[in-house]
PDB file of C-alpha atoms and ligand atoms in Angstrom:
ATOM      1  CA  UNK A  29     -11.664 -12.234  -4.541  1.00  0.00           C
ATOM      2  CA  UNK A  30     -10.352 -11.342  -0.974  1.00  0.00           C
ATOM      3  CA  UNK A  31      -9.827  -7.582   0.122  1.00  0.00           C
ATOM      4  CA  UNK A  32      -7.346  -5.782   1.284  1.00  0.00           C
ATOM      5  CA  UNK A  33      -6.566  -3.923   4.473  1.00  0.00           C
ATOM      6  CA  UNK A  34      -3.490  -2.263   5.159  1.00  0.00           C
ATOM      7  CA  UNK A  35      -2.233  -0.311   8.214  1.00  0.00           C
ATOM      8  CA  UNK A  36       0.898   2.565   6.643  1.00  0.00           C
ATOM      9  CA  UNK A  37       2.634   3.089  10.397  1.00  0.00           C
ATOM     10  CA  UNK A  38       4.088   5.786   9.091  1.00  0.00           C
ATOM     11  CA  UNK A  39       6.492   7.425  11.677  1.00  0.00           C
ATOM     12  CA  UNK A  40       4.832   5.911  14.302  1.00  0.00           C
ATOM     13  CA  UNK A  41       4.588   4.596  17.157  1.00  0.00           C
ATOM     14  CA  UNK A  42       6.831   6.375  19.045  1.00  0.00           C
ATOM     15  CA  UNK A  43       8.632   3.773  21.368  1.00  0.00           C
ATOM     16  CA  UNK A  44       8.771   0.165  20.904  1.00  0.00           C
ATOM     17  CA  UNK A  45       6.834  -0.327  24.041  1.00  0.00           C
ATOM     18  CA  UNK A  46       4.187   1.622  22.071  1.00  0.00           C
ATOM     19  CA  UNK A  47       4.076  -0.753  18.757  1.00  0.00           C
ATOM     20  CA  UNK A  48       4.265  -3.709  21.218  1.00  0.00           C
ATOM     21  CA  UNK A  49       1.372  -2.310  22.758  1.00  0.00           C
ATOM     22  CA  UNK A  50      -0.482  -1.538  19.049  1.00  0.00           C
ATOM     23  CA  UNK A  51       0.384  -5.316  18.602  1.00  0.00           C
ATOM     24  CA  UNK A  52      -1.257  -6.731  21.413  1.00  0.00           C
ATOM     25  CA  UNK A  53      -4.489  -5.354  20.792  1.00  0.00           C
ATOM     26  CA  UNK A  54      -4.412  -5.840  17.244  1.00  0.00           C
ATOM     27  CA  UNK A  55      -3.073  -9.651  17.919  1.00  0.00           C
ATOM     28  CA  UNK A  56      -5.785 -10.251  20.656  1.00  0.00           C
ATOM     29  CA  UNK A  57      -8.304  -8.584  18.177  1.00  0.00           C
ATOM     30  CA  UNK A  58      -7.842 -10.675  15.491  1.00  0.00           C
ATOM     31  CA  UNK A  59      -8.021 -14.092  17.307  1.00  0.00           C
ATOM     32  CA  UNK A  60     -11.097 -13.290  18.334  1.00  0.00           C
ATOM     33  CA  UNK A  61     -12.428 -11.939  14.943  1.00  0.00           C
ATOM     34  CA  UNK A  62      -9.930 -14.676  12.813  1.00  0.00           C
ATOM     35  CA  UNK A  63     -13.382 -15.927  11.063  1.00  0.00           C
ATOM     36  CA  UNK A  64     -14.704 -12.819   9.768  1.00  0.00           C
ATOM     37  CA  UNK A  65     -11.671 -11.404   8.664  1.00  0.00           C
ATOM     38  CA  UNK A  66      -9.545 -14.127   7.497  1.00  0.00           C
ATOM     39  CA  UNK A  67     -11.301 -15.594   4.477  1.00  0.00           C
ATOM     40  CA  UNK A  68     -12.270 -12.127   2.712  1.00  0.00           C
ATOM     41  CA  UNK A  69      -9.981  -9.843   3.911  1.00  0.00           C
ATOM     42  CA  UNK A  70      -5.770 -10.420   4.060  1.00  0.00           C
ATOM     43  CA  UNK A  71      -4.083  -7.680   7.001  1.00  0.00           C
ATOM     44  CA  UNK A  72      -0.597  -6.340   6.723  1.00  0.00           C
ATOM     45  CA  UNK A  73       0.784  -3.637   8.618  1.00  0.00           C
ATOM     46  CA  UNK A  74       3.816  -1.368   7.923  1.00  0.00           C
ATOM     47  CA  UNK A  75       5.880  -0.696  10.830  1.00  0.00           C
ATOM     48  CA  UNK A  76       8.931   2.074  10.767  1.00  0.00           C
ATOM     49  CA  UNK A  77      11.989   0.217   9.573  1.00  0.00           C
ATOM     50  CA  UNK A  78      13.381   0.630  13.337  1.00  0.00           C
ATOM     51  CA  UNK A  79      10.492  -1.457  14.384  1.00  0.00           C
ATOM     52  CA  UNK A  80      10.267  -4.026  11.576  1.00  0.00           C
ATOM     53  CA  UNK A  81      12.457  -7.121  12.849  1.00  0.00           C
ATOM     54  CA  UNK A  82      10.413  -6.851  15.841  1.00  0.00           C
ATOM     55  CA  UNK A  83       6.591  -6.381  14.359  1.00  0.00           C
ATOM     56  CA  UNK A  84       7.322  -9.741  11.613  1.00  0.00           C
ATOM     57  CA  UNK A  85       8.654 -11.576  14.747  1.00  0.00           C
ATOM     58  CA  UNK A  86       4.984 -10.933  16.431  1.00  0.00           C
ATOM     59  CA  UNK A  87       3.392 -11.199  13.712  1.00  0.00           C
ATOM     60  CA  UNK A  88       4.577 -15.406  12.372  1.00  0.00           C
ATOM     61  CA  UNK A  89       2.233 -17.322  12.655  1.00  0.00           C
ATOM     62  CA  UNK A  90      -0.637 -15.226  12.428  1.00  0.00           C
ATOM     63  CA  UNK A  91      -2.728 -13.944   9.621  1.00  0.00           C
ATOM     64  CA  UNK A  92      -0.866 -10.722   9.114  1.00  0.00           C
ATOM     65  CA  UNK A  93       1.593 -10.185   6.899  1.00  0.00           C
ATOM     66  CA  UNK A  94       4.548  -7.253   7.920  1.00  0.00           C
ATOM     67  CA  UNK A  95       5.412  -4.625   5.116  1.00  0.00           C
ATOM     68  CA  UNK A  96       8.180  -2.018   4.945  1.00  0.00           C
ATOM     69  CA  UNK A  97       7.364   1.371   4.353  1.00  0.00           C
ATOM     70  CA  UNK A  98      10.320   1.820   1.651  1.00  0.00           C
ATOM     71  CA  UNK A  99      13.382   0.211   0.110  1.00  0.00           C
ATOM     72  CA  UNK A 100      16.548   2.070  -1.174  1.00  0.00           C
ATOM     73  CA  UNK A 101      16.552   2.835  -4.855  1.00  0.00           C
ATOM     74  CA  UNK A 102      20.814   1.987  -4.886  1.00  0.00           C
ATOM     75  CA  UNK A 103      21.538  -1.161  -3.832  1.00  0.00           C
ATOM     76  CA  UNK A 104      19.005  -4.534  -3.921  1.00  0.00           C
ATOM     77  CA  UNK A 105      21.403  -5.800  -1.216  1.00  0.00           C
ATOM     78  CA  UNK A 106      24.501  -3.886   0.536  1.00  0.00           C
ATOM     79  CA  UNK A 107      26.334  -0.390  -0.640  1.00  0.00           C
ATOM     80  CA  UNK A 108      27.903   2.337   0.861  1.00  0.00           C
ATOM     81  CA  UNK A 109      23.786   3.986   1.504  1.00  0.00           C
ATOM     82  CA  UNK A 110      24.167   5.767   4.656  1.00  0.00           C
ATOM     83  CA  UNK A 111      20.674   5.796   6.142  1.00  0.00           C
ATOM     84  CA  UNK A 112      19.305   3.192   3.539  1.00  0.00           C
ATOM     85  CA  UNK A 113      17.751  -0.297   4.130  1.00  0.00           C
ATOM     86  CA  UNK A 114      17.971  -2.522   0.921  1.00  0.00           C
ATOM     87  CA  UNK A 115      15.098  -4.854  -0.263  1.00  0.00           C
ATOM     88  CA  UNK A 116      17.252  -7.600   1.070  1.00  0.00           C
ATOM     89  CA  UNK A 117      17.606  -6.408   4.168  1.00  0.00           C
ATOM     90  CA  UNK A 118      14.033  -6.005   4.973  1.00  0.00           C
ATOM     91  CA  UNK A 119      12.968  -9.688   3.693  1.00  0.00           C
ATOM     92  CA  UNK A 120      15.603 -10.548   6.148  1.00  0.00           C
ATOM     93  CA  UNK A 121      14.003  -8.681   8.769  1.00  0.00           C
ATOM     94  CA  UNK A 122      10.942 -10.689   8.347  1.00  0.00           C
ATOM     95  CA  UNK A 123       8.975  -8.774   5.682  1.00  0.00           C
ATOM     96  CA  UNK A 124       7.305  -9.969   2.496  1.00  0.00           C
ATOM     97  CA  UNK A 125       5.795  -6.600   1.293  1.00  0.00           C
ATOM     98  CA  UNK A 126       7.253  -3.194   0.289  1.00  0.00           C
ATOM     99  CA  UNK A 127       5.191   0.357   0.167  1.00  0.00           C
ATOM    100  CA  UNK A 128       6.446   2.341  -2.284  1.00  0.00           C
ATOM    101  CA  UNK A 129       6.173   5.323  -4.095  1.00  0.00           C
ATOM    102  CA  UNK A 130       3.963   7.083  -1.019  1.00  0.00           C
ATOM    103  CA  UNK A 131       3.104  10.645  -1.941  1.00  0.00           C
ATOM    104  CA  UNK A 132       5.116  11.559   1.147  1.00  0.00           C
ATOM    105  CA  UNK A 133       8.198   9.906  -0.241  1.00  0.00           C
ATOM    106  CA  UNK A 134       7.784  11.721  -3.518  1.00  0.00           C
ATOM    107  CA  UNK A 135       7.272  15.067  -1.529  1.00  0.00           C
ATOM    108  CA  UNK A 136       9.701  14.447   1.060  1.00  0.00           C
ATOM    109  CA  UNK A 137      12.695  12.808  -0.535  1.00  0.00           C
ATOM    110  CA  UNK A 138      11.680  13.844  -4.533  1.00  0.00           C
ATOM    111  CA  UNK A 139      10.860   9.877  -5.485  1.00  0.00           C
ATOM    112  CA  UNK A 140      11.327  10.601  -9.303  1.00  0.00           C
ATOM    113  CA  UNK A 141      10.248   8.321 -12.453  1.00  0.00           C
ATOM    114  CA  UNK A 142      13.483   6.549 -12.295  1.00  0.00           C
ATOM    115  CA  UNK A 143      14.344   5.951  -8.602  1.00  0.00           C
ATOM    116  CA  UNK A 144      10.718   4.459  -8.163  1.00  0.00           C
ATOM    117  CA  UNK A 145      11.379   2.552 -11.533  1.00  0.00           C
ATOM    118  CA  UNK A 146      15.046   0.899  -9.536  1.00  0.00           C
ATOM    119  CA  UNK A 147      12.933   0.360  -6.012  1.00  0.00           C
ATOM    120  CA  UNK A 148      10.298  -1.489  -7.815  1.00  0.00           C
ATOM    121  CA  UNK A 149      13.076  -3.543  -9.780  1.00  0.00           C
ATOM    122  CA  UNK A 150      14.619  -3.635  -6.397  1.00  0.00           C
ATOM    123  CA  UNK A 151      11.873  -5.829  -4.482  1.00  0.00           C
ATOM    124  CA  UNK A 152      10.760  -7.685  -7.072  1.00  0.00           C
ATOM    125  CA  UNK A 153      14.567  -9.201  -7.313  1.00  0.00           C
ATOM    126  CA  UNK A 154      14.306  -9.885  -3.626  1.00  0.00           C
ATOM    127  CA  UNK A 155      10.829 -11.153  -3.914  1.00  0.00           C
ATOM    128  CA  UNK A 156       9.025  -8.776  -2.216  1.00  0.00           C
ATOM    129  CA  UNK A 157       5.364  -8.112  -3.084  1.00  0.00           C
ATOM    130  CA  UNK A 158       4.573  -4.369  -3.707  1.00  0.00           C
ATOM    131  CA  UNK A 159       2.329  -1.955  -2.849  1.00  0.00           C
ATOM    132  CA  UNK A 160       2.601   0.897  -4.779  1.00  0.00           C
ATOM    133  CA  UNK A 161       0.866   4.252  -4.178  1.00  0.00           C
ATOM    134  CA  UNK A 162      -0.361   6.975  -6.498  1.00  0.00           C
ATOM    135  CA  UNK A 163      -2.787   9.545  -6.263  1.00  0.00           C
ATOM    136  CA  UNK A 164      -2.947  13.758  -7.739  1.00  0.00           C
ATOM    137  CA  UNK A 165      -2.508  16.352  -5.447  1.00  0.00           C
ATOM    138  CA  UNK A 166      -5.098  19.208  -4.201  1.00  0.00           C
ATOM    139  CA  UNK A 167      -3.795  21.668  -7.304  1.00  0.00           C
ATOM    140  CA  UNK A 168      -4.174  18.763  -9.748  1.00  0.00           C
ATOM    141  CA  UNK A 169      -7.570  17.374  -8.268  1.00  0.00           C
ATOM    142  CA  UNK A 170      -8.976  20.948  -9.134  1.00  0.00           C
ATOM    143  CA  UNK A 171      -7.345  21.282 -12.462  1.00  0.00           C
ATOM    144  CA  UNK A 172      -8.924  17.706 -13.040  1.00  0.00           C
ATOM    145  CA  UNK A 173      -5.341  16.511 -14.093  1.00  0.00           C
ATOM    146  CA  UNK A 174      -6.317  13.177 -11.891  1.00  0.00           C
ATOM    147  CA  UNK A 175      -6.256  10.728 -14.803  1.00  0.00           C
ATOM    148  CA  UNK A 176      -3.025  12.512 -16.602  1.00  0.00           C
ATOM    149  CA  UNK A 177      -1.054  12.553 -13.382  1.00  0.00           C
ATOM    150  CA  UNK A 178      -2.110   8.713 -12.470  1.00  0.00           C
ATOM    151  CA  UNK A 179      -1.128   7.424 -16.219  1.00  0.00           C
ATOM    152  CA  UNK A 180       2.305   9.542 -15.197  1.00  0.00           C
ATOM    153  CA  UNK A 181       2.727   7.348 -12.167  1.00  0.00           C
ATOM    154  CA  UNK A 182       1.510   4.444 -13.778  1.00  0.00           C
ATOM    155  CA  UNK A 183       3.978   4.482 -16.572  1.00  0.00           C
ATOM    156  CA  UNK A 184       6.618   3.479 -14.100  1.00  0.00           C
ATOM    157  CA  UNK A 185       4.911  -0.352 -14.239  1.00  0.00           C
ATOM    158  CA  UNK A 186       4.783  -0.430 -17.748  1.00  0.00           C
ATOM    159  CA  UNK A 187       8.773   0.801 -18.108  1.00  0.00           C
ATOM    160  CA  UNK A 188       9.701  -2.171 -15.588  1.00  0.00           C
ATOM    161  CA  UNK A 189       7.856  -4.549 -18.022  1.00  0.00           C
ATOM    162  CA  UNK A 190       9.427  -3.227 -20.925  1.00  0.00           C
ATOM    163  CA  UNK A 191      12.566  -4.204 -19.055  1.00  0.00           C
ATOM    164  CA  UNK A 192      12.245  -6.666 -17.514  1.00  0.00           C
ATOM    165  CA  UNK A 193       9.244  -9.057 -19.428  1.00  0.00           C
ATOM    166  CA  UNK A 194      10.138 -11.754 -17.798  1.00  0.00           C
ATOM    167  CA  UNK A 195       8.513 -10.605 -14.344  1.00  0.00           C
ATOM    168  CA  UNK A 196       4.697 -10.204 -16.777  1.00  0.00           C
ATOM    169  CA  UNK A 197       3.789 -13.547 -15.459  1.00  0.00           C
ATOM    170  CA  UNK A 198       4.225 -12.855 -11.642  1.00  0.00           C
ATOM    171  CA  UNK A 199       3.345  -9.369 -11.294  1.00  0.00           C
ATOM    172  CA  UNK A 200      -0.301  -9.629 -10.394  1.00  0.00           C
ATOM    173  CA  UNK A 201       0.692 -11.513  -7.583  1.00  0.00           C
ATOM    174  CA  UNK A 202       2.907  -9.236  -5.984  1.00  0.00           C
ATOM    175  CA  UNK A 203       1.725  -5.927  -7.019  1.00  0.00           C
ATOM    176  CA  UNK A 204      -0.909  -3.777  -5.488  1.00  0.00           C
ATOM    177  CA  UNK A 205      -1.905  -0.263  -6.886  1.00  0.00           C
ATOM    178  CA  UNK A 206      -2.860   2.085  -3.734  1.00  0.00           C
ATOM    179  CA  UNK A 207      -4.715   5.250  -4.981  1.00  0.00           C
ATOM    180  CA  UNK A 208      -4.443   7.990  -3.059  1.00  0.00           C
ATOM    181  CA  UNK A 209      -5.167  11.064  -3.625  1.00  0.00           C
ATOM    182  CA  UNK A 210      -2.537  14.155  -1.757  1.00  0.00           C
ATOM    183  CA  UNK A 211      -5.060  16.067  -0.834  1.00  0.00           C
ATOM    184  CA  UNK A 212      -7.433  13.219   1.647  1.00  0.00           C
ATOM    185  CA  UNK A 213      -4.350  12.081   3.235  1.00  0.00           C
ATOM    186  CA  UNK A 214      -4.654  12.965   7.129  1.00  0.00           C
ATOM    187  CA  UNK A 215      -7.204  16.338   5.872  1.00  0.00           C
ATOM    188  CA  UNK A 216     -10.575  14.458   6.866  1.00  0.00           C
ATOM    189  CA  UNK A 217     -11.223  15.437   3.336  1.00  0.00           C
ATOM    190  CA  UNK A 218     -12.586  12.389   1.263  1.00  0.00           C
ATOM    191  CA  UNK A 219     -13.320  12.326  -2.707  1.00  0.00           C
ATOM    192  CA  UNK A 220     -16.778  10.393  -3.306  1.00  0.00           C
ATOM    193  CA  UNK A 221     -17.168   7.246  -3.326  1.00  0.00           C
ATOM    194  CA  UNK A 222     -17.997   7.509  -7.592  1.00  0.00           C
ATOM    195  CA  UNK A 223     -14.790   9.589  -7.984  1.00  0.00           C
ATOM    196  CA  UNK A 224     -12.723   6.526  -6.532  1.00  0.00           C
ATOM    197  CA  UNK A 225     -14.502   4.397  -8.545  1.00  0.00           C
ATOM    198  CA  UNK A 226     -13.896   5.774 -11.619  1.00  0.00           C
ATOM    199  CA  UNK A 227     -10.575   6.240 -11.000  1.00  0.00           C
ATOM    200  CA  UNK A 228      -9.862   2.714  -9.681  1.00  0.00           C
ATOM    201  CA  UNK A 229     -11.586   1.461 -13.040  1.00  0.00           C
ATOM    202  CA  UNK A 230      -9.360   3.977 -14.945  1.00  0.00           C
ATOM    203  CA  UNK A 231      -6.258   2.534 -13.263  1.00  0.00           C
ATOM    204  CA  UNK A 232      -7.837  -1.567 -14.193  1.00  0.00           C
ATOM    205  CA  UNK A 233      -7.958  -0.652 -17.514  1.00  0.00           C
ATOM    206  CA  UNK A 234      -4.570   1.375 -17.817  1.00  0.00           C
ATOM    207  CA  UNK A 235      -2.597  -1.465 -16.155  1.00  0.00           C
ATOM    208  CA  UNK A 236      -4.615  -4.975 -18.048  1.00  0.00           C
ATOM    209  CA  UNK A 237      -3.237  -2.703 -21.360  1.00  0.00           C
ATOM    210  CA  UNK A 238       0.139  -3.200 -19.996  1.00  0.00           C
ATOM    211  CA  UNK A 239      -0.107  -7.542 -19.896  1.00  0.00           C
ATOM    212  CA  UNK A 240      -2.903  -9.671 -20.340  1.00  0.00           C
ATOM    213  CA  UNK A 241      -2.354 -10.856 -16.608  1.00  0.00           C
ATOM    214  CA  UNK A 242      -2.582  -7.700 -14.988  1.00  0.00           C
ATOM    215  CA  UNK A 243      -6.409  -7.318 -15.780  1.00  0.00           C
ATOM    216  CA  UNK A 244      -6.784  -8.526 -12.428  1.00  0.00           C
ATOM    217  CA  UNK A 245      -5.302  -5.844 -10.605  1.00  0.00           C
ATOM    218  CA  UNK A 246      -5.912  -5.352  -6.641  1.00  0.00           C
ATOM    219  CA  UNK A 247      -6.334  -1.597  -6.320  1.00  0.00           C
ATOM    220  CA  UNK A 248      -6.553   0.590  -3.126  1.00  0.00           C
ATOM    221  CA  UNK A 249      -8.280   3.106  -1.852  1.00  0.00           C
ATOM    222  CA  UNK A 250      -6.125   5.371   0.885  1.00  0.00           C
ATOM    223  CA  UNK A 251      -6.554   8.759   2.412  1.00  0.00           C
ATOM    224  CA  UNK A 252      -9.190   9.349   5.507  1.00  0.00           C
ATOM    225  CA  UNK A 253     -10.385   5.823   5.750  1.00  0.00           C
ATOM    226  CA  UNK A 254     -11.686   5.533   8.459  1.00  0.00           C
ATOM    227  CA  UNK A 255     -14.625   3.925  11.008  1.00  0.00           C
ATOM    228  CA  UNK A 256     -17.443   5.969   9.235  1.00  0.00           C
ATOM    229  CA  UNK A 257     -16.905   5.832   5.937  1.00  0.00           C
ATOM    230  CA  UNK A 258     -15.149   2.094   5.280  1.00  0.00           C
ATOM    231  CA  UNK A 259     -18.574   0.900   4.854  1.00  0.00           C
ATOM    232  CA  UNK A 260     -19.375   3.524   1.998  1.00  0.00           C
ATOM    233  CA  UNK A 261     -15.959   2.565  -0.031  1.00  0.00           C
ATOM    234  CA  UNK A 262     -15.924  -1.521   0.367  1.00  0.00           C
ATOM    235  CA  UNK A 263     -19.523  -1.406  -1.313  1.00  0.00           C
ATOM    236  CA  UNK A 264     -17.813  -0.456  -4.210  1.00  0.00           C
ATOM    237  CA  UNK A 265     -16.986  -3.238  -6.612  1.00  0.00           C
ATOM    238  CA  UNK A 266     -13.858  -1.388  -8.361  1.00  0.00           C
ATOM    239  CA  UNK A 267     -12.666  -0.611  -4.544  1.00  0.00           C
ATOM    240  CA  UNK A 268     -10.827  -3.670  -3.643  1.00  0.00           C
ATOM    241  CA  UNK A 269      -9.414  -2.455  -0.262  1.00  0.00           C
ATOM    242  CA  UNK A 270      -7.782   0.310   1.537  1.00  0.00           C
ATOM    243  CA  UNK A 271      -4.663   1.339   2.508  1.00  0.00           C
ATOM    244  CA  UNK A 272      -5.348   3.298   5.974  1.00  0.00           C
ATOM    245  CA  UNK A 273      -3.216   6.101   8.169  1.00  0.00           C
ATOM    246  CA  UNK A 274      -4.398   7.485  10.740  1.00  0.00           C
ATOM    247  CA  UNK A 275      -7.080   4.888  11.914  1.00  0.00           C
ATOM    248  CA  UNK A 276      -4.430   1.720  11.650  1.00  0.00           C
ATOM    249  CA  UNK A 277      -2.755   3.411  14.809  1.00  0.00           C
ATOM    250  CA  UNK A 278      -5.437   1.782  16.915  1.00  0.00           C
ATOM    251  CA  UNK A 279      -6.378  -1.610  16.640  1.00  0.00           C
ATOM    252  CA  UNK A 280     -10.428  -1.014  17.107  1.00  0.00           C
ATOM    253  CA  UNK A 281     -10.396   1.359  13.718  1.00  0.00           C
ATOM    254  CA  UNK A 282      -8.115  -0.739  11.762  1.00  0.00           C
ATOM    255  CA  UNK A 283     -10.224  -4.081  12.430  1.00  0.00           C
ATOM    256  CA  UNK A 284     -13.241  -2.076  11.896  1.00  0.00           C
ATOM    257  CA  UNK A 285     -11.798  -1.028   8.675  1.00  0.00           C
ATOM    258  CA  UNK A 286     -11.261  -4.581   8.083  1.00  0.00           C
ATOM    259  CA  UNK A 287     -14.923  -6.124   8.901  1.00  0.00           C
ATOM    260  CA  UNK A 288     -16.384  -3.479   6.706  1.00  0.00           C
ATOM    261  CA  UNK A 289     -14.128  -5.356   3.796  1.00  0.00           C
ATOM    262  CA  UNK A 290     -15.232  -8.462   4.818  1.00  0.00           C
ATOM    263  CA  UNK A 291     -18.715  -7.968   4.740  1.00  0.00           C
ATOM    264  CA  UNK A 292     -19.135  -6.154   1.710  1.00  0.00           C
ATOM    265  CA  UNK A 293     -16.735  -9.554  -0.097  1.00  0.00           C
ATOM    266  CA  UNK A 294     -19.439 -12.034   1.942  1.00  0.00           C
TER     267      UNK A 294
HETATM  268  P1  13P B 330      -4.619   8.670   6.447  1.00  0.00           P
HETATM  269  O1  13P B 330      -5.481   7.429   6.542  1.00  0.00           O
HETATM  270  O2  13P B 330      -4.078   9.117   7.779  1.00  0.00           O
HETATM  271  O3  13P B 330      -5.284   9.757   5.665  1.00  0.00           O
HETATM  272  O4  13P B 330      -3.302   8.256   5.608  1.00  0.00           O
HETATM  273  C1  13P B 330      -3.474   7.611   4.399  1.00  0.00           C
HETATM  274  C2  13P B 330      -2.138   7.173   3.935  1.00  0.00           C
HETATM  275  O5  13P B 330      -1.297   7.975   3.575  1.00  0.00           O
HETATM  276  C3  13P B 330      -1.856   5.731   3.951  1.00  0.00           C
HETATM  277  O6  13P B 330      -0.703   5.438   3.240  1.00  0.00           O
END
């Protein structure tokens, strides 16, 4: 099984000079490191949707693969959106992967049950993989409402299959489930490494009771990964990757992210 390592831009960088500048040291880093990272652990980074075209265009013909951070919930393709970007038009702008369903879309913009069921709908019509984020916030985390909340978020998967069966087959291929918890994202504050565990075995077994051929399920960890404690969460079997902030802003964390990945799947 390979890992999983995956840079959320988030609103950043600022300029285009900036990501072309993120780009070259991650592209330069990566050549040099292709053999440890490419067999055990796949890259993708999720540029801002102003900087997609650009990113997928640097990024052909190398080992990683470009993700947008969101698709509209309206429209698959075109609409009168103002402000939105359809699944369509971000395959067409070079990406293969969707985020969705970040806890700072659901706080932000209110992502509800039904507008992440459409987005998910959405990208799989356009063939987009997706990697879809969950996770219990600081008040829930202390009321230990984790699993409750999760199955919540989770029941969004099993609607779409009720649905839509015919995408059963597929799904493990394009779906990734990315817990993280509210309250680690950009604090420094980290659950343990046996809290994520249990969760991430939680979410396996909730999802493989959805379809037989999701027991297979690549899930996540994401909130303060960083240089110090990658190490710590890829020695965990039931942690298949991570989806990182913060430290995917410079290429030297996010590869060293990476390399922790790949040597705990060597
Ligand atoms: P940080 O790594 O900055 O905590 O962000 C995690 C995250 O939200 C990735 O989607």
């Amino acid at each position: 099984m390979q890992a999983w390592v995956i840079g959320n831009w988030k609103q950043n960088p600022a300029t285009s000079h900036d990501v072309n500048a993120l780009l070259d040291d991650l592209l330069t880093a990566v050549d040099t490191e292709e053999q440890v990272v490419k067999n055990s652990c796949r890259l993708m980074v999720a540029p801002s949707c102003i900087h997609l075209a650009a990113v997928s265009v640097r990024l052909k013909d190398t080992s990683v693969l470009c993700a947008a951070q969101d698709i509209s919930a309206h429209s698959a393709n075109t609409g009168a959106y103002t402000g939105d970007c359809s699944a369509q038009q971000v395959v067409d702008a070079g990406a293969t992967w969707t985020i969705l369903g970040h806890s700072e879309r659901r706080q932000y913009h209110q992502e509800s049950h039904e507008c992440l069921l459409q987005k998910l709908t959405h990208a799989l019509t356009q063939n987009l993989g997706v990697v879809f984020c969950i996770g219990e916030t600081q008040a829930q985390y202390d009321d230990k409402q984790t699993l409750p909340v999760i199955d919540t978020q989770l029941s969004v998967i099993k609607d779409l299959l009720a649905q839509q069966p015919e995408l059963t087959a597929s799904l493990s291929e394009r779906l990734i489930i990315a817990y993280e918890p509210v309250w680690a994202i950009g604090t420094g504050k980290v659950p343990t490494v046996a809290e994520v565990s249990a969760t991430h075995q939680h979410i396996k077994q909730t999802v493989a009771g959805f379809a037989d051929s999701l027991d297979t399920m690549t899930v996540l960890y994401g909130g303060s990964v960083n240089v110090d404690n990658a190490d710590s969460f890829a020695a965990d079997p039931m942690i298949d990757g991570a989806l990182v902030g913060g430290a995917s802003l410079k290429a030297e964390s996010f590869l060293a992210i990476a390399e922790a990945f790949s040597r705990a799947m060597a």
